[in-house]
PDB file of C-alpha atoms in Angstrom:
ATOM      1  CA  MET A   1      -7.366  13.349 -13.504  1.00 52.00           C
ATOM      2  CA  ALA A   2      -7.425  12.560  -9.848  1.00 69.00           C
ATOM      3  CA  ASN A   3      -5.598  14.821  -7.391  1.00 79.00           C
ATOM      4  CA  THR A   4      -2.605  12.597  -6.567  1.00 78.00           C
ATOM      5  CA  LYS A   5       1.012  13.177  -5.724  1.00 81.00           C
ATOM      6  CA  MET A   6       3.960  11.007  -6.813  1.00 79.00           C
ATOM      7  CA  ILE A   7       6.168   9.787  -3.988  1.00 79.00           C
ATOM      8  CA  GLY A   8       9.195   7.589  -4.108  1.00 81.00           C
ATOM      9  CA  ALA A   9      10.186   4.579  -2.093  1.00 78.00           C
ATOM     10  CA  ARG A  10      13.282   2.317  -1.747  1.00 84.00           C
ATOM     11  CA  VAL A  11      12.589  -1.283  -2.005  1.00 83.00           C
ATOM     12  CA  LYS A  12      15.019  -4.104  -1.093  1.00 89.00           C
ATOM     13  CA  PRO A  13      15.841  -6.157  -4.283  1.00 89.00           C
ATOM     14  CA  ASP A  14      14.340  -9.350  -2.865  1.00 89.00           C
ATOM     15  CA  LEU A  15      11.215  -7.564  -1.960  1.00 90.00           C
ATOM     16  CA  GLU A  16      10.965  -5.906  -5.361  1.00 89.00           C
ATOM     17  CA  GLU A  17      10.776  -9.343  -7.042  1.00 91.00           C
ATOM     18  CA  GLN A  18       8.083 -10.500  -4.601  1.00 91.00           C
ATOM     19  CA  VAL A  19       6.056  -7.407  -5.182  1.00 88.00           C
ATOM     20  CA  LYS A  20       6.272  -7.825  -8.875  1.00 90.00           C
ATOM     21  CA  GLU A  21       5.053 -11.369  -8.645  1.00 92.00           C
ATOM     22  CA  ILE A  22       2.239 -10.416  -6.341  1.00 89.00           C
ATOM     23  CA  ALA A  23       1.165  -7.508  -8.522  1.00 90.00           C
ATOM     24  CA  ALA A  24       1.205  -9.759 -11.567  1.00 92.00           C
ATOM     25  CA  ARG A  25      -1.049 -12.292  -9.868  1.00 91.00           C
ATOM     26  CA  ASP A  26      -3.492  -9.504  -9.008  1.00 86.00           C
ATOM     27  CA  ARG A  27      -3.230  -8.266 -12.549  1.00 91.00           C
ATOM     28  CA  ARG A  28      -2.069  -4.876 -11.429  1.00 89.00           C
ATOM     29  CA  THR A  29       0.931  -2.727 -12.076  1.00 89.00           C
ATOM     30  CA  VAL A  30       3.470  -2.598  -9.248  1.00 87.00           C
ATOM     31  CA  SER A  31       2.711   1.066  -8.594  1.00 86.00           C
ATOM     32  CA  ASP A  32      -1.027   0.360  -8.466  1.00 88.00           C
ATOM     33  CA  TRP A  33      -0.586  -2.601  -6.163  1.00 87.00           C
ATOM     34  CA  ILE A  34       1.569  -0.443  -3.816  1.00 86.00           C
ATOM     35  CA  ARG A  35      -1.024   2.332  -3.904  1.00 86.00           C
ATOM     36  CA  CYS A  36      -3.709  -0.006  -2.828  1.00 88.00           C
ATOM     37  CA  ARG A  37      -1.612  -1.336   0.085  1.00 89.00           C
ATOM     38  CA  LEU A  38      -0.825   2.238   1.216  1.00 89.00           C
ATOM     39  CA  GLU A  39      -4.562   3.137   1.052  1.00 91.00           C
ATOM     40  CA  ASP A  40      -5.251  -0.077   3.209  1.00 93.00           C
ATOM     41  CA  ALA A  41      -2.579   0.833   5.703  1.00 93.00           C
ATOM     42  CA  VAL A  42      -3.808   4.473   6.091  1.00 93.00           C
ATOM     43  CA  ALA A  43      -7.399   3.288   6.537  1.00 94.00           C
ATOM     44  CA  ALA A  44      -6.228   0.715   9.182  1.00 94.00           C
ATOM     45  CA  ALA A  45      -4.341   3.377  10.999  1.00 94.00           C
ATOM     46  CA  ARG A  46      -7.316   5.827  11.055  1.00 93.00           C
ATOM     47  CA  ARG A  47      -9.565   2.951  12.421  1.00 91.00           C
ATOM     48  CA  GLN A  48      -6.901   2.353  15.086  1.00 89.00           C
ATOM     49  CA  ASP A  49      -6.654   6.042  16.051  1.00 83.00           C
ATOM     50  CA  GLN A  50     -10.435   6.319  16.122  1.00 81.00           C
ATOM     51  CA  HIS A  51     -10.660   3.227  18.414  1.00 74.00           C
ATOM     52  CA  ARG A  52      -8.009   4.731  20.696  1.00 76.00           C
ATOM     53  CA  SER A  53      -9.862   8.090  20.961  1.00 77.00           C
ATOM     54  CA  GLU A  54     -13.164   6.242  21.762  1.00 74.00           C
ATOM     55  CA  ALA A  55     -11.578   4.178  24.491  1.00 70.00           C
ATOM     56  CA  ALA A  56     -10.081   7.206  26.238  1.00 62.00           C
TER      57      ALA A  56
END
C-alpha cells in the first residue's frame, strides 16, 4: 500500500454536485479525482516556486 495520509475537506453543496459529475465523466471516484487535482496543484506551485528562485 502506498504511503498516504487521509485528509478531510469541506465542500460547498453546489460544488459537491459538480465534482461528482466531473468525477463520473472521468470515470473516477470523487476522492480519486480530488487527489489528482491536489497533485496537479502541488506540482504547479512547485514549478512556480522554482521559477521564482531562478529569476532572483
